[in-house]
Tab-separated table of C-alpha atoms and ligand atoms in Angstrom:
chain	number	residue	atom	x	y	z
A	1	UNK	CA	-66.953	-51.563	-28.018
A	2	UNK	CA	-66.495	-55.088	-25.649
A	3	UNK	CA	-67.510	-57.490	-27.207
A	4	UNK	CA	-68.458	-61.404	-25.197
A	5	UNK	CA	-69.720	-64.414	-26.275
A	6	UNK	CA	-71.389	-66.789	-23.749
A	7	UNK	CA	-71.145	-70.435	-24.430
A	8	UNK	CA	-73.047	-73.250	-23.051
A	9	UNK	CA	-73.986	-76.946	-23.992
A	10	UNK	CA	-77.312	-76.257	-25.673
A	11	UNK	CA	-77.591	-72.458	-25.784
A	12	UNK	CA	-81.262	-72.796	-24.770
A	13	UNK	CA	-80.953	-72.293	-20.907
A	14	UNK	CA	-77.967	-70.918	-19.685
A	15	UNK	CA	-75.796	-69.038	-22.754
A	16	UNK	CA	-79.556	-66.959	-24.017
A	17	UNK	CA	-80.481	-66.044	-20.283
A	18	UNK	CA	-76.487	-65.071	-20.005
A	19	UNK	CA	-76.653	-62.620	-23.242
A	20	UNK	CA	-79.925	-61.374	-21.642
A	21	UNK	CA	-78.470	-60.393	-18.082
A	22	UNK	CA	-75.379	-58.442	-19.055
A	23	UNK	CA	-77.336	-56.898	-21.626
A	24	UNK	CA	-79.530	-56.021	-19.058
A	25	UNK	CA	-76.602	-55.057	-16.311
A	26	UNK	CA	-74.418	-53.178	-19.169
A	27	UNK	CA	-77.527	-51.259	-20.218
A	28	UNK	CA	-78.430	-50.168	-16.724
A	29	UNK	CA	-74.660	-49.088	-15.726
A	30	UNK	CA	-74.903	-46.924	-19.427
A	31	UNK	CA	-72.005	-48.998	-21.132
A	32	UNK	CA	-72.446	-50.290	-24.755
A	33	UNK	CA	-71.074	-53.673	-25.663
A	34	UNK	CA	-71.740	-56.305	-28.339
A	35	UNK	CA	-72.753	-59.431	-26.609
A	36	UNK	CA	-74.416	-63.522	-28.741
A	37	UNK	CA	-74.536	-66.533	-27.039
A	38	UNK	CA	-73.700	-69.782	-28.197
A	39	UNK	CA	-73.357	-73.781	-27.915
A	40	UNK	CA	-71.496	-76.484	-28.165
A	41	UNK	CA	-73.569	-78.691	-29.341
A	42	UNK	CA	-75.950	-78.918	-32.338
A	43	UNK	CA	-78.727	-80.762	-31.272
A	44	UNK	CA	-80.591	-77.442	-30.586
A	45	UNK	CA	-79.944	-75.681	-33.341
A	46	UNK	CA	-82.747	-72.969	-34.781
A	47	UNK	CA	-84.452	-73.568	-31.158
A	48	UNK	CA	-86.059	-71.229	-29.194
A	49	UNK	CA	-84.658	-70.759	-25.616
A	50	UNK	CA	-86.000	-73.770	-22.893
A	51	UNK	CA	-89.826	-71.906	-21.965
A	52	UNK	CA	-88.381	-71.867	-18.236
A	53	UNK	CA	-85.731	-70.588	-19.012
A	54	UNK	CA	-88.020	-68.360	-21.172
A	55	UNK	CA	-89.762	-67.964	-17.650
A	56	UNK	CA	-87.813	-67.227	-15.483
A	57	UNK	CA	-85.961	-64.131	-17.521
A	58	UNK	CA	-89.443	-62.901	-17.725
A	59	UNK	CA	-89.230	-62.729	-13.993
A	60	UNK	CA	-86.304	-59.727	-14.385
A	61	UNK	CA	-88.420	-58.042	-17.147
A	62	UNK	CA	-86.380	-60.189	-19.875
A	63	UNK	CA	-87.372	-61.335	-22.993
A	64	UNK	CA	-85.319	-63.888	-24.475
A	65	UNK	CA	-87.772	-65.642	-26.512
A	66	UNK	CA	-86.188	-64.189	-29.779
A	67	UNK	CA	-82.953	-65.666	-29.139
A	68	UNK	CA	-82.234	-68.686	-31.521
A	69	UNK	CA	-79.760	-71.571	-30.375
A	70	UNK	CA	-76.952	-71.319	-32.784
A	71	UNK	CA	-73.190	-73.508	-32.619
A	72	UNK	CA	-70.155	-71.903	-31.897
A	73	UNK	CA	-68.041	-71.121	-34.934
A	74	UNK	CA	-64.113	-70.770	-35.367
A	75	UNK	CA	-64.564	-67.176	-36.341
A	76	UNK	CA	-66.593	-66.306	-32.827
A	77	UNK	CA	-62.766	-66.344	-31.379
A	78	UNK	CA	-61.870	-63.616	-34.105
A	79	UNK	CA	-65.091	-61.750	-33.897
A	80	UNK	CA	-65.090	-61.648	-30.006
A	81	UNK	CA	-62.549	-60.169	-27.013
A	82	UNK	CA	-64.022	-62.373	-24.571
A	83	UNK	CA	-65.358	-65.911	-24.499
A	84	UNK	CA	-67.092	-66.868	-21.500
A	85	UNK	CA	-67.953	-70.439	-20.738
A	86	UNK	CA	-70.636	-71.444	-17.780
A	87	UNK	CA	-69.033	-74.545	-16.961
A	88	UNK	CA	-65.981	-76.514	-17.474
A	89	UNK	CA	-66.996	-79.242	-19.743
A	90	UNK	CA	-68.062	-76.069	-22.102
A	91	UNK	CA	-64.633	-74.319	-21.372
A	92	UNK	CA	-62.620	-77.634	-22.438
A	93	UNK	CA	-64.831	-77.841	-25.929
A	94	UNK	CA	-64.044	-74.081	-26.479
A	95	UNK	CA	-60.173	-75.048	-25.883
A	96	UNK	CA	-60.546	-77.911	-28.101
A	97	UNK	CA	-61.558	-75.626	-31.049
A	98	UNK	CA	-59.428	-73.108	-30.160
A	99	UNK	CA	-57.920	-71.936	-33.902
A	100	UNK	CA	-53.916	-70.728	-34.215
A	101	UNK	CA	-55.416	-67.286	-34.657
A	102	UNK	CA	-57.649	-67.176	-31.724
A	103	UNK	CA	-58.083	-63.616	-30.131
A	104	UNK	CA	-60.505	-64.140	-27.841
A	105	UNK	CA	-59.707	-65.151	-24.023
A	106	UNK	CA	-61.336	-68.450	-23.283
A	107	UNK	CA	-62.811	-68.466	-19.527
A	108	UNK	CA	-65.152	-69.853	-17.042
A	109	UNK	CA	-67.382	-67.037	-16.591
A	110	UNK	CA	-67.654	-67.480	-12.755
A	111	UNK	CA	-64.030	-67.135	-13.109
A	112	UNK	CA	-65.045	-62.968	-13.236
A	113	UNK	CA	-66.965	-63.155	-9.216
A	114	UNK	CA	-64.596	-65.702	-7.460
A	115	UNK	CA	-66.255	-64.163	-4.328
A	116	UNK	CA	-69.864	-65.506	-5.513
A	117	UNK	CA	-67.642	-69.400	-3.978
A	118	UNK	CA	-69.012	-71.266	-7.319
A	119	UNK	CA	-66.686	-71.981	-10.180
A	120	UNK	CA	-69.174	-73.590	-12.493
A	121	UNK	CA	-73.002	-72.534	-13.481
A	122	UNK	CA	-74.551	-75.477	-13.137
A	123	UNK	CA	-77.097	-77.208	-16.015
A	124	UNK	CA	-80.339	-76.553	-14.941
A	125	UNK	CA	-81.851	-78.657	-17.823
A	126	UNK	CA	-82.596	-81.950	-15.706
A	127	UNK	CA	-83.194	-80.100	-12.818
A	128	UNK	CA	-86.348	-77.397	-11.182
A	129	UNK	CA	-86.995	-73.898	-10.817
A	130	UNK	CA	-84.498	-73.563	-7.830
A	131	UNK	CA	-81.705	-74.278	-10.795
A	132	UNK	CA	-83.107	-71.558	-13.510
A	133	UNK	CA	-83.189	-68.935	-10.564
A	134	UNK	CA	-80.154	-70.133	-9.377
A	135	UNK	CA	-78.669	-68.840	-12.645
A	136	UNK	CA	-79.810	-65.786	-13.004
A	137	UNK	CA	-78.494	-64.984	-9.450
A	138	UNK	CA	-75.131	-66.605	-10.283
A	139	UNK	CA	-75.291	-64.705	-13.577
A	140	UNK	CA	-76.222	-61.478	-12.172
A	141	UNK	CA	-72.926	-60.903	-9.750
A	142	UNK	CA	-70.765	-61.963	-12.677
A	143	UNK	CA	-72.060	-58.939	-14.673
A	144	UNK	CA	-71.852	-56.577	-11.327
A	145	UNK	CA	-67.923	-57.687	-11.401
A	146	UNK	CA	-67.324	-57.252	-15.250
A	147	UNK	CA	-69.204	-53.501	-14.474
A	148	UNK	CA	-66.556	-53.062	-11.558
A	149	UNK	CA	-63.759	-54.461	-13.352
A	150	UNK	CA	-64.252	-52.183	-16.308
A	151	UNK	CA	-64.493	-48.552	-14.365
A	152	UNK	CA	-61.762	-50.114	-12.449
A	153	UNK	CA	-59.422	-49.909	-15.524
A	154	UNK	CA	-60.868	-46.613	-16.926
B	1	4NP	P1	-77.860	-75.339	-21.570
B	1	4NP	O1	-78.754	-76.552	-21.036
B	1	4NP	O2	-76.509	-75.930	-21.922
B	1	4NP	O3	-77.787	-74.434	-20.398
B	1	4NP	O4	-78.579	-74.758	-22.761
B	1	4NP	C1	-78.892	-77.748	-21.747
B	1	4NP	C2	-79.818	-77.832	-22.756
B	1	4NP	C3	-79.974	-79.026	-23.451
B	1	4NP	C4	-79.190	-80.116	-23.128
B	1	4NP	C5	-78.261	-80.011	-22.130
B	1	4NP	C6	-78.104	-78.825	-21.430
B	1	4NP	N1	-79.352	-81.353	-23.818
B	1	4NP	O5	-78.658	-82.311	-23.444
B	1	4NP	O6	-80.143	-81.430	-24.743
């Protein structure tokens, strides 16, 4: 089974409503895969997911309000085949921690719909709803691709 990590900065609005989506896209297309969600930082630690953010998955028939904002470990690059970063500040941490023994790929996750013409998923923490929907729909075409990609190489 595939299994992907997405990584943000506090794992309470972009990394849990991430998890959620491909979960969501994977399920739908009838492909199992093993899928957590991360930060880089600690400061949110134990949280809950942002309540808009909480929101607006609600809005696709998501519930992420079980998800708990954890850190990213060392071992997440043994335990996963794919580590999938929302923006490039993110991506450069993951590098930074990158162990000897890494498996994982390390990648923008926009990196997976080039066509979608954004290469980062921008923090929607400071901003409005426009930003949290804005993810979703970024979000979204990155799972269609990873669907595509995978029958592709069946
Ligand atoms: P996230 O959003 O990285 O998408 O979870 C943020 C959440 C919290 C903070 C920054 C970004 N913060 O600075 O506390």
């Amino acid at each position: 089974m595939n299994s992907y990590l997405f990584v943000c900065l506090g794992n309470i609005c972009r990394s849990p409503t991430a998890k959620a989506m491909f979960d969501y896209k994977f399920k739908q297309a009838g492909i199992e895969v093993f899928t957590d969600s991360a930060g880089t930082l600690s400061y949110h630690v134990g949280k809950a997911p942002d309540p808009r953010a909480i929101r607006h998955a609600q809005d696709w028939g998501m519930d992420i309000s079980d998800q708990r904002a954890r850190q990213v470990t060392v071992s997440d690059f043994r335990r996963f085949d794919r580590i999938f970063a929302m923006d490039q500040s993110n991506l450069q941490d993951l590098q930074r921690m990158l162990p000897p023994n890494a498996t994982a790929s390390v990648e923008l996750v926009m990196n997976l719909a080039p066509d979608y013409g954004l290469q980062e998923v921008p923090d929607p923490y400071y901003g409005g709803d426009q930003g949290f929907e804005q993810v979703l729909d970024m979000l979204e075409t990155a799972a269609s691709r990873l669907i595509e990609e995978l029958a592709r190489s069946r």
